[in-house]
Coordinates of C-alpha atoms (C1' of nucleotides) in Angstrom, one line a residue:
Chain A
M141 CA 17.3 18.1 31.4
A142 CA 18.9 14.8 32.3
L143 CA 17.9 11.4 31.2
K144 CA 16.4 9.3 33.9
F145 CA 15.5 5.7 34.2
K146 CA 13.5 3.7 36.7
N147 CA 16.1 1.2 37.8
S148 CA 14.6 -2.2 38.8
L149 CA 17.6 -2.7 41.0
T150 CA 16.9 0.2 43.3
G151 CA 13.2 0.7 42.5
V152 CA 13.5 4.4 41.9
K153 CA 14.1 6.8 39.0
E154 CA 17.7 7.6 38.7
E155 CA 19.7 10.0 36.5
F156 CA 21.5 8.1 33.9
T157 CA 25.3 8.4 34.0
P158 CA 27.2 6.1 31.7
I159 CA 30.4 4.4 33.0
Q160 CA 32.4 5.9 30.1
Q161 CA 31.4 9.4 29.2
G162 CA 29.5 9.5 25.9
K163 CA 29.3 5.8 25.5
V164 CA 26.6 3.3 26.5
R165 CA 26.9 -0.5 26.6
L166 CA 23.6 -2.2 26.5
Y167 CA 22.5 -5.8 26.8
T168 CA 19.0 -6.8 25.7
C169 CA 17.7 -10.3 26.4
G170 CA 16.8 -11.8 23.1
P171 CA 14.6 -14.6 21.8
T172 CA 14.7 -18.4 22.2
V173 CA 14.6 -19.4 18.6
Y174 CA 12.2 -22.3 18.7
N175 CA 9.2 -20.7 17.1
F176 CA 8.0 -17.5 15.5
A177 CA 8.1 -14.7 18.1
H178 CA 4.7 -13.4 19.3
I179 CA 3.7 -9.8 19.7
G180 CA 4.4 -10.0 23.5
N181 CA 8.0 -10.8 22.7
F182 CA 8.1 -7.9 20.3
R183 CA 6.7 -5.5 22.8
A184 CA 10.0 -6.0 24.6
Y185 CA 12.1 -5.6 21.5
V186 CA 10.2 -2.5 20.4
F187 CA 10.8 -1.0 23.8
E188 CA 14.5 -1.8 23.5
D189 CA 14.4 -0.2 20.1
L190 CA 13.0 3.0 21.6
L191 CA 15.7 2.9 24.2
R192 CA 18.4 2.3 21.6
R193 CA 17.1 5.1 19.3
Y194 CA 16.7 7.6 22.0
L195 CA 20.2 7.0 23.4
K196 CA 21.5 7.7 19.9
Y197 CA 19.3 10.7 19.7
K198 CA 20.9 12.0 22.8
G199 CA 24.3 11.6 21.2
Y200 CA 25.6 8.5 22.9
E201 CA 27.8 6.1 21.1
L202 CA 26.1 2.8 21.6
T203 CA 27.0 -0.8 21.7
Q204 CA 24.0 -3.1 22.0
V205 CA 24.2 -6.8 22.3
M206 CA 21.2 -9.1 21.9
N207 CA 21.6 -12.9 22.5
L208 CA 19.9 -15.6 20.5
T209 CA 19.1 -18.6 22.7
D210 CA 19.5 -21.5 20.3
I211 CA 20.1 -24.3 22.8
D212 CA 17.6 -25.2 25.6
D213 CA 14.9 -27.8 26.3
K214 CA 12.5 -26.4 23.8
T215 CA 14.8 -26.1 20.8
I216 CA 16.0 -29.7 21.5
R217 CA 12.5 -31.0 21.9
D218 CA 11.0 -29.4 18.8
S219 CA 14.0 -30.1 16.5
Q220 CA 13.8 -33.7 17.5
A221 CA 10.1 -33.8 16.9
E222 CA 10.7 -32.6 13.4
G223 CA 13.6 -34.9 12.9
I224 CA 16.1 -32.2 11.8
S225 CA 19.3 -31.0 13.3
L226 CA 19.3 -28.4 16.0
D227 CA 21.2 -26.0 13.8
A228 CA 18.8 -26.3 10.9
F229 CA 15.9 -25.9 13.2
T230 CA 17.1 -22.8 15.0
Q231 CA 18.4 -21.2 11.8
R232 CA 14.8 -21.1 10.5
Y233 CA 13.6 -19.1 13.4
K234 CA 16.7 -16.9 13.6
D235 CA 16.0 -15.9 10.0
A236 CA 12.3 -15.4 10.8
F237 CA 13.3 -13.3 13.8
F238 CA 15.4 -10.9 11.7
E239 CA 12.7 -10.6 9.1
D240 CA 10.2 -9.7 11.8
L241 CA 12.6 -7.1 13.2
D242 CA 12.7 -5.4 9.8
T243 CA 8.9 -5.5 9.6
L244 CA 8.7 -3.6 12.8
R245 CA 11.5 -1.2 11.9
I246 CA 13.6 -2.4 14.8
E247 CA 17.2 -1.2 14.4
R248 CA 19.8 -3.9 14.4
A249 CA 22.0 -4.3 17.5
E250 CA 25.7 -4.3 17.1
E251 CA 26.0 -8.0 18.0
Y252 CA 23.7 -11.0 18.0
P253 CA 25.7 -13.7 19.7
A254 CA 24.2 -17.2 19.6
A255 CA 24.6 -19.4 22.6
T256 CA 26.0 -22.3 20.7
D257 CA 28.9 -20.2 19.4
H258 CA 30.0 -19.4 23.0
I259 CA 30.2 -22.7 24.8
P260 CA 33.9 -22.3 25.6
E261 CA 33.2 -18.9 27.3
M262 CA 30.5 -20.5 29.4
V263 CA 32.7 -23.4 30.3
E264 CA 35.4 -21.0 31.5
M265 CA 32.9 -19.1 33.6
I266 CA 31.5 -22.3 35.2
K267 CA 35.1 -23.4 36.0
T268 CA 35.8 -20.1 37.7
L269 CA 32.6 -20.4 39.7
K270 CA 33.6 -23.8 40.8
E271 CA 37.0 -22.7 41.8
K272 CA 35.5 -19.9 43.9
G273 CA 33.1 -22.3 45.6
F274 CA 29.9 -20.9 44.0
A275 CA 29.3 -24.0 41.9
Y276 CA 29.3 -27.7 42.6
E277 CA 28.9 -30.8 40.6
V278 CA 26.6 -33.8 40.9
D279 CA 26.8 -36.6 38.4
G280 CA 28.1 -34.3 35.6
N281 CA 25.6 -31.6 36.4
Y282 CA 26.9 -28.3 37.7
Y283 CA 24.7 -26.1 39.9
Y284 CA 25.0 -22.6 41.4
R285 CA 24.9 -22.5 45.2
I286 CA 22.8 -19.5 45.8
D287 CA 23.4 -19.6 49.6
K288 CA 26.9 -18.6 48.9
F289 CA 25.9 -15.4 47.2
D290 CA 24.8 -12.9 49.9
D291 CA 23.1 -10.5 47.5
Y292 CA 20.9 -13.2 46.0
G293 CA 17.4 -11.7 45.5
K294 CA 18.4 -8.1 45.4
L295 CA 17.0 -7.5 41.9
A296 CA 13.6 -9.3 42.3
N297 CA 13.4 -8.1 45.9
L298 CA 13.0 -11.6 47.2
D299 CA 14.4 -12.9 50.4
R300 CA 15.2 -16.5 50.9
D301 CA 12.9 -17.0 53.8
G302 CA 10.0 -15.8 51.7
M303 CA 11.0 -18.2 48.9
K304 CA 10.7 -21.2 51.2
A305 CA 7.0 -20.7 51.3
G306 CA 6.9 -20.3 47.6
A307 CA 4.0 -21.6 45.6
R308 CA 6.0 -23.4 43.0
V309 CA 9.0 -24.9 44.6
A310 CA 9.0 -28.3 42.9
S311 CA 11.7 -30.9 43.3
D312 CA 13.9 -31.0 40.4
E313 CA 14.7 -34.0 38.3
Y314 CA 18.4 -33.6 39.3
E315 CA 19.8 -33.9 42.7
K316 CA 20.7 -30.5 44.0
D317 CA 21.9 -29.4 47.5
S318 CA 19.0 -27.0 47.6
V319 CA 15.9 -26.8 45.5
S320 CA 16.6 -23.2 44.8
D321 CA 20.0 -23.8 43.2
F322 CA 20.0 -23.6 39.5
A323 CA 21.7 -25.4 36.7
L324 CA 24.9 -24.0 35.1
W325 CA 25.6 -27.1 33.0
K326 CA 23.4 -30.1 32.3
A327 CA 25.0 -33.5 31.8
W328 CA 24.0 -35.3 28.6
D329 CA 21.0 -37.5 28.8
E330 CA 19.4 -39.8 26.3
K331 CA 16.7 -37.2 25.5
D332 CA 19.3 -34.8 24.3
G333 CA 20.1 -37.1 21.4
D334 CA 23.1 -35.8 19.4
V335 CA 22.9 -32.4 21.1
Y336 CA 25.9 -32.1 23.4
W337 CA 29.4 -30.7 23.8
E338 CA 32.4 -32.5 25.0
T339 CA 34.1 -30.1 27.4
E340 CA 36.3 -30.0 30.5
L341 CA 33.0 -30.2 32.4
G342 CA 32.1 -33.4 30.7
K343 CA 29.6 -34.2 28.0
G344 CA 26.5 -32.0 28.1
R345 CA 25.1 -28.6 27.4
P346 CA 24.8 -25.2 29.2
G347 CA 22.0 -24.1 31.4
W348 CA 20.0 -21.0 30.3
H349 CA 21.3 -18.3 32.6
I350 CA 25.0 -18.7 32.0
E351 CA 24.8 -17.7 28.3
C352 CA 23.7 -14.2 29.1
S353 CA 26.4 -13.7 31.7
A354 CA 29.2 -15.1 29.5
M355 CA 28.1 -13.3 26.3
S356 CA 27.3 -10.0 27.8
M357 CA 30.7 -9.8 29.5
K358 CA 32.5 -11.0 26.4
Y359 CA 31.1 -8.2 24.3
L360 CA 30.5 -5.5 26.9
G361 CA 33.0 -6.1 29.6
E362 CA 32.6 -7.2 33.2
H363 CA 30.7 -4.0 34.2
F364 CA 28.4 -2.3 31.8
D365 CA 25.6 0.2 31.8
I366 CA 22.1 -1.1 31.0
H367 CA 20.5 -4.5 30.9
T368 CA 16.9 -4.9 29.8
G369 CA 14.2 -7.6 29.4
G370 CA 10.6 -8.4 30.2
V371 CA 9.4 -8.3 33.8
D372 CA 9.1 -12.1 33.6
N373 CA 12.9 -12.3 33.1
M374 CA 13.6 -10.4 36.3
F375 CA 13.3 -13.6 38.3
P376 CA 14.9 -16.0 38.0
H377 CA 16.8 -15.2 34.9
H378 CA 18.3 -11.8 35.7
E379 CA 18.7 -12.5 39.3
N380 CA 20.8 -15.6 38.4
E381 CA 22.8 -13.6 35.9
I382 CA 23.8 -11.2 38.6
A383 CA 24.7 -14.0 40.9
Q384 CA 26.8 -15.7 38.3
S385 CA 28.5 -12.6 37.0
E386 CA 29.2 -10.9 40.3
A387 CA 30.4 -14.1 41.9
C388 CA 32.8 -14.6 39.0
T389 CA 34.2 -11.1 38.8
G390 CA 33.8 -10.0 42.4
H391 CA 32.3 -6.7 41.4
K392 CA 29.2 -5.0 40.1
F393 CA 27.7 -6.4 36.9
V394 CA 25.2 -3.9 35.6
N395 CA 24.3 -0.3 36.7
Y396 CA 20.8 0.0 35.4
W397 CA 18.2 -2.7 34.9
L398 CA 15.1 -1.8 32.9
H399 CA 12.1 -4.2 32.6
C400 CA 9.1 -3.8 30.4
E401 CA 5.7 -4.9 31.4
Y402 CA 3.6 -7.6 29.9
L403 CA 1.4 -7.2 26.9
I404 CA -2.2 -8.4 27.4
V405 CA -4.7 -9.0 24.7
E406 CA -8.2 -7.7 24.9
G407 CA -7.8 -7.5 28.6
R408 CA -6.6 -11.0 29.1
K409 CA -3.2 -12.6 29.2
M410 CA -2.3 -13.9 25.8
S411 CA -2.7 -17.6 25.6
K412 CA -3.4 -20.2 23.0
S413 CA -6.4 -21.6 24.9
L414 CA -8.1 -18.3 24.9
G415 CA -7.6 -17.9 21.2
N416 CA -6.0 -14.5 21.6
F417 CA -2.4 -15.6 20.9
Y418 CA -0.8 -13.8 18.0
T419 CA 2.5 -14.0 16.3
L420 CA 3.5 -10.9 14.3
R421 CA 2.8 -13.0 11.2
D422 CA -0.8 -13.7 12.3
I423 CA -1.4 -9.9 12.5
L424 CA 0.1 -9.3 9.1
D425 CA -2.1 -12.0 7.7
K426 CA -5.1 -10.1 8.9
G427 CA -4.0 -7.2 6.7
Y428 CA -2.4 -4.9 9.2
S429 CA 0.9 -3.3 8.5
G430 CA 4.1 -3.9 10.5
L431 CA 4.2 -0.1 11.1
A432 CA 0.8 -0.2 12.8
V433 CA 2.0 -2.9 15.1
R434 CA 5.1 -0.9 15.8
Y435 CA 3.0 2.1 16.7
L436 CA 0.7 0.2 19.0
L437 CA 3.5 -1.6 20.7
L438 CA 5.5 1.6 21.1
A439 CA 2.8 4.1 22.2
T440 CA 2.3 2.8 25.7
H441 CA 4.9 3.5 28.3
Y442 CA 7.1 0.4 28.8
R443 CA 6.3 0.0 32.5
Q444 CA 2.6 0.0 31.8
Q445 CA 0.8 -3.2 30.8
L446 CA -0.1 -2.8 27.2
N447 CA -3.6 -3.8 26.1
F448 CA -3.3 -5.1 22.5
S449 CA -6.5 -5.3 20.4
L450 CA -7.4 -5.3 16.8
K451 CA -9.4 -2.1 17.4
G452 CA -6.2 -0.6 18.8
L453 CA -4.4 -1.5 15.6
D454 CA -7.1 0.3 13.6
A455 CA -6.5 3.4 15.8
A456 CA -2.8 3.0 15.4
S457 CA -3.2 2.9 11.6
A458 CA -5.2 6.0 11.6
A459 CA -2.7 7.9 13.8
L460 CA 0.1 6.8 11.5
E461 CA -1.9 8.1 8.5
R462 CA -2.2 11.5 10.2
Y463 CA 1.5 11.5 10.9
N464 CA 2.5 10.6 7.4
D465 CA 0.0 12.9 5.7
F466 CA 1.5 15.7 7.7
V467 CA 4.9 15.0 6.3
T468 CA 3.6 14.7 2.7
N469 CA 1.5 17.8 2.9
L470 CA 4.3 19.8 4.4
G471 CA 6.8 18.6 1.8
E472 CA 4.5 19.7 -1.0
F473 CA 3.7 23.1 0.6
E474 CA 5.3 25.9 -1.4
G475 CA 5.6 28.3 1.5
G476 CA 3.8 31.5 2.4
E477 CA 4.2 34.7 4.4
S478 CA 5.6 34.0 7.8
D479 CA 3.8 35.4 10.8
G480 CA 6.8 34.6 13.0
S481 CA 5.3 31.9 15.1
A482 CA 6.8 28.8 13.6
A483 CA 10.1 29.1 15.5
G484 CA 8.3 29.1 18.8
V485 CA 6.2 26.1 17.8
I486 CA 9.4 24.2 16.8
D487 CA 11.3 25.1 19.9
K488 CA 8.4 24.1 22.1
A489 CA 8.1 20.7 20.3
L490 CA 11.8 19.9 20.5
A491 CA 12.0 20.8 24.2
G492 CA 8.8 18.9 25.0
F493 CA 9.8 15.8 23.1
E494 CA 13.1 15.5 25.0
E495 CA 11.6 16.4 28.3
A496 CA 9.1 13.6 28.0
L497 CA 11.6 11.0 26.8
D498 CA 14.2 12.0 29.3
D499 CA 11.7 11.1 32.0
D500 CA 12.1 7.3 31.8
L501 CA 11.1 7.2 28.1
N502 CA 7.7 8.7 28.5
I503 CA 6.7 7.9 25.0
S504 CA 3.0 8.8 25.4
G505 CA 4.0 12.3 26.6
A506 CA 6.4 12.6 23.6
L507 CA 3.7 11.5 21.2
G508 CA 1.4 14.1 22.6
V509 CA 4.0 16.7 21.9
V510 CA 4.5 15.4 18.4
F511 CA 0.8 15.6 17.6
D512 CA 0.5 19.1 19.1
F513 CA 3.4 20.0 16.8
I514 CA 1.6 18.5 13.8
R515 CA -1.6 20.4 14.5
D516 CA 0.2 23.7 15.1
I517 CA 2.3 23.5 11.9
N518 CA -0.8 22.3 9.9
R519 CA -2.6 25.4 11.1
L520 CA 0.2 27.7 9.9
R521 CA 0.3 25.8 6.6
T522 CA -3.5 26.1 6.1
E523 CA -3.4 29.8 6.9
G524 CA -0.5 30.3 4.6
T525 CA 1.6 31.8 7.4
L526 CA 4.5 29.4 7.1
S527 CA 7.5 30.5 5.0
S528 CA 9.4 28.1 2.9
A529 CA 12.4 28.4 5.3
E530 CA 10.1 27.6 8.3
R531 CA 8.6 24.7 6.3
D532 CA 12.1 23.3 6.0
K533 CA 12.8 23.7 9.7
A534 CA 9.5 21.9 10.5
L535 CA 10.5 19.1 8.2
E536 CA 13.8 18.8 9.8
T537 CA 12.1 18.6 13.2
I538 CA 9.7 15.8 12.3
E539 CA 12.6 14.0 10.7
K540 CA 14.5 14.3 13.9
F541 CA 11.6 12.9 15.8
D542 CA 11.3 10.1 13.4
T543 CA 14.9 8.9 14.1
V544 CA 13.4 7.9 17.4
L545 CA 9.8 7.0 16.4
G546 CA 10.5 5.2 13.0
F547 CA 7.0 5.9 11.7
A548 CA 7.7 7.5 8.4
Q549 CA 6.5 5.5 5.4
E550 CA 8.9 5.2 2.6
Q551 CA 7.6 6.2 -0.9
E552 CA 7.1 3.3 -3.2
Q553 CA 6.7 3.1 -6.9
L554 CA 3.2 2.5 -8.4
D555 CA 2.8 -0.4 -10.8
D556 CA 1.7 0.5 -14.3
K557 CA -1.8 -0.7 -14.0
V558 CA -2.5 1.5 -11.0
E559 CA -0.9 4.4 -12.8
Q560 CA -3.1 3.9 -15.8
M561 CA -6.2 3.8 -13.7
I562 CA -5.2 7.1 -12.0
A563 CA -4.7 8.7 -15.4
Q564 CA -8.0 7.4 -16.7
R565 CA -9.7 8.9 -13.6
T566 CA -8.0 12.2 -14.1
E567 CA -9.2 12.2 -17.7
A568 CA -12.8 11.4 -16.8
K569 CA -12.7 14.1 -14.2
K570 CA -11.5 16.6 -16.7
N571 CA -14.5 15.7 -18.9
K572 CA -16.8 16.0 -15.9
D573 CA -17.6 12.3 -16.1
F574 CA -17.8 12.0 -12.4
A575 CA -19.5 8.7 -12.4
T576 CA -16.6 7.1 -14.1
A577 CA -14.1 9.0 -12.0
D578 CA -15.7 7.9 -8.8
R579 CA -16.0 4.3 -9.9
I580 CA -12.2 4.2 -10.6
R581 CA -11.5 5.9 -7.3
D582 CA -13.6 3.2 -5.5
E583 CA -11.8 0.4 -7.3
L584 CA -8.4 1.9 -6.2
T585 CA -9.6 2.2 -2.7
A586 CA -10.5 -1.4 -2.7
M587 CA -6.9 -2.1 -3.8
G588 CA -5.6 -0.1 -0.8
I589 CA -4.8 3.0 -2.8
I590 CA -6.3 6.3 -1.5
L591 CA -6.6 9.2 -3.9
E592 CA -6.6 12.9 -2.9
D593 CA -7.3 15.7 -5.2
T594 CA -5.1 18.7 -4.3
P595 CA -4.6 22.1 -5.9
Q596 CA -1.4 20.6 -7.4
G597 CA -3.3 17.7 -8.9
V598 CA -4.1 14.2 -7.8
R599 CA -2.1 12.4 -5.2
W600 CA -2.1 8.8 -4.1
K601 CA -1.1 7.0 -0.9
R602 CA -1.3 3.5 0.3
K603 CA -3.6 2.6 3.2
V604 CA -1.5 2.0 6.3
Chain B
rG233 C1' 2.0 -16.8 53.1
rG234 C1' 5.7 -13.1 50.8
rC235 C1' 6.9 -9.2 47.0
rG236 C1' 5.0 -5.9 43.4
rC237 C1' 1.8 -3.4 39.7
rC238 C1' -2.8 -1.2 38.0
rA239 C1' -8.0 1.4 37.9
rU240 C1' -8.5 8.7 34.1
rA241 C1' -14.1 9.9 28.3
rG242 C1' -17.2 5.0 23.8
rC243 C1' -11.8 2.8 23.0
rC244 C1' -6.3 3.5 23.8
rA245 C1' -3.4 6.6 26.9
rA246 C1' -0.2 10.9 29.5
rG247 C1' -0.5 13.7 33.8
rU248 C1' 1.9 12.0 40.7
rG249 C1' -0.2 18.7 45.1
rG250 C1' -2.4 24.2 41.6
rU251 C1' -7.5 23.4 38.9
rA252 C1' -8.0 17.0 33.2
rA253 C1' -2.1 16.2 27.2
rG254 C1' -2.5 13.4 22.9
rG255 C1' -4.4 9.5 19.4
rC256 C1' -8.8 6.9 17.6
rA257 C1' -14.0 7.0 17.3
rG258 C1' -18.6 10.5 17.4
rG259 C1' -21.3 15.4 16.3
rG260 C1' -21.3 20.4 13.8
rG261 C1' -18.8 23.7 10.3
rU262 C1' -15.0 25.6 6.3
rC263 C1' -12.9 23.6 1.8
rU264 C1' -14.3 20.0 -2.5
rG265 C1' -18.2 18.2 -8.5
rC266 C1' -18.5 14.5 -4.5
rA267 C1' -14.7 12.7 -1.6
rA268 C1' -9.9 12.5 0.8
rA269 C1' -6.5 15.5 3.5
rA270 C1' -6.3 19.8 6.5
rC271 C1' -8.3 23.6 9.7
rC272 C1' -12.1 25.5 13.3
rC273 C1' -15.9 24.3 17.1
rU274 C1' -17.6 20.2 20.0
rU275 C1' -17.4 15.4 23.2
rA276 C1' -14.7 13.7 31.4
rU277 C1' -17.3 20.2 36.4
rU278 C1' -14.2 15.2 36.7
rC279 C1' -10.0 10.8 37.4
rC280 C1' -13.1 2.9 41.0
rC281 C1' -15.6 3.8 46.2
rC282 C1' -15.3 5.8 51.4
rG283 C1' -12.8 8.6 54.8
rG284 C1' -8.5 11.9 56.1
rU285 C1' -4.3 15.7 55.4
rU286 C1' -4.3 20.6 52.7
rC287 C1' -6.2 27.2 51.0
rG288 C1' -6.1 23.5 47.1
rA289 C1' -6.0 16.1 45.8
rA290 C1' -6.7 12.3 39.7
rU291 C1' -2.1 13.2 42.3
rC292 C1' -0.3 12.5 49.4
rC293 C1' -2.2 9.1 53.8
rG294 C1' -5.7 5.2 55.7
rG295 C1' -9.5 1.7 54.6
rG296 C1' -12.4 -0.8 50.9
rU297 C1' -13.7 -2.9 45.8
rG298 C1' -12.1 -4.8 41.2
rG299 C1' -8.2 -6.6 37.9
rC300 C1' -3.1 -8.4 37.1
rG301 C1' 2.0 -10.1 37.7
rC302 C1' 6.1 -12.7 40.2
rC303 C1' 7.7 -16.3 44.1
rU304 C1' 13.2 -21.2 40.0
rC305 C1' 14.4 -21.6 33.0
rC306 C1' 7.6 -17.5 29.8
rA307 C1' 9.6 -10.7 26.5

RNA sequence: GGCGCCAUAGCCAAGUGGUAAGGCAGGGGUCUGCAAAACCCUUAUUCCCCGGUUCGAAUCCGGGUGGCGCCUCCA
């Protein structure tokens, strides 16, 4: 079965065909590094991680680029408020961003270009746009003339007549020929302080949209396969990227556009005034694991609004525990007498998993298949009708799934104190001193260590 | 005013014409010193409402109701 994506550009599901056979070039809109990213931001990055991992699962050679927006109104404003340099300010949030990616087990992209490292590329592009008549200058500011680009609005499905009646068409602080034209380059102004570049365009800084056009084309070429982001980036950001890039090159920019839906919190849009605004760090502080957040963000289809709640995190933790207990239990199983059914279970799971994900990354369907697989193999294990060879096949299968899911917990070392407590409990149990044994077990539970007595002896695991 | 999305069990969430996946939570059982884990049974005669098409609709069409998003720098 073939991989299909719902393409925002056409509005329909399309079979995915890369430009170069076997290779995928992917651009994923990244963060503006002016604060810690919130869980809504990470919903998009987790979705992109799923896309990335599944493309690799399918055998594609992948080049993923994610930009870091380290120059815009907010980074300037907030760095000045703190009285530190723009670089020092954004570096802090770049570092935090990468830490958060690790917490969520998001695989690294091949490139993370920062906007401030690509000013010359942007300047070149703006010059080309000016030469071709798509850009004009007013007092050192450069704007894109959208009337010149016939296809403007094709991604967001907006027509310019409809836009005239728009609810939020406010007059800009700069003088533009049309209110809809957007800034490519902003002339320096006192508020910018020491943030500016002296270029052929004059003293100033780039607009927001131009960085993604310039950097994506630098690393992926003028025409590449997939571009993703949140639905809120569809307009104006991605629409403007298309306008800039295609005006510049004269040909198609991107084949497939994928947009992930919003995350809402307890049924409402996440906002500071409602008190339901969470960064990843806020969630971790409440004692939830990064893995639980990953599960919750991943488990809902990307084009569906995701309802984030603390109750949902509890459910996610429990589901992860089932998943990881499965792997542990299976790994420790010695093997029994095969009844011949394992091969069918495994084949069905592999086929179902791919069929679901091939269908526009239907992760919920895929997880359904994974948990069916877990139950089926657990049953064979419990009944002793799984051979050691079949056990190994089943382990390979879940490991294969995990290259996409990233749910497996790594084993960690126990500290000496905990190890001693476990030994004491085992001793007490041997002496039938169950009161002491249970007391120690309760203490460990309070420390987040769960004990399980198995035929092979006591086993521990950390609460997810 | 324009464009678009959504409504499935207590919660989360697949399924888009063939008779309701999966996870969590709940109930009963097996196992266990007790637990935990695991397994078995169980929890929506029904998919927001009203019409229509069809042998057959959660799925298609029409009309409501409710919620949400975008319409110039928010993933």
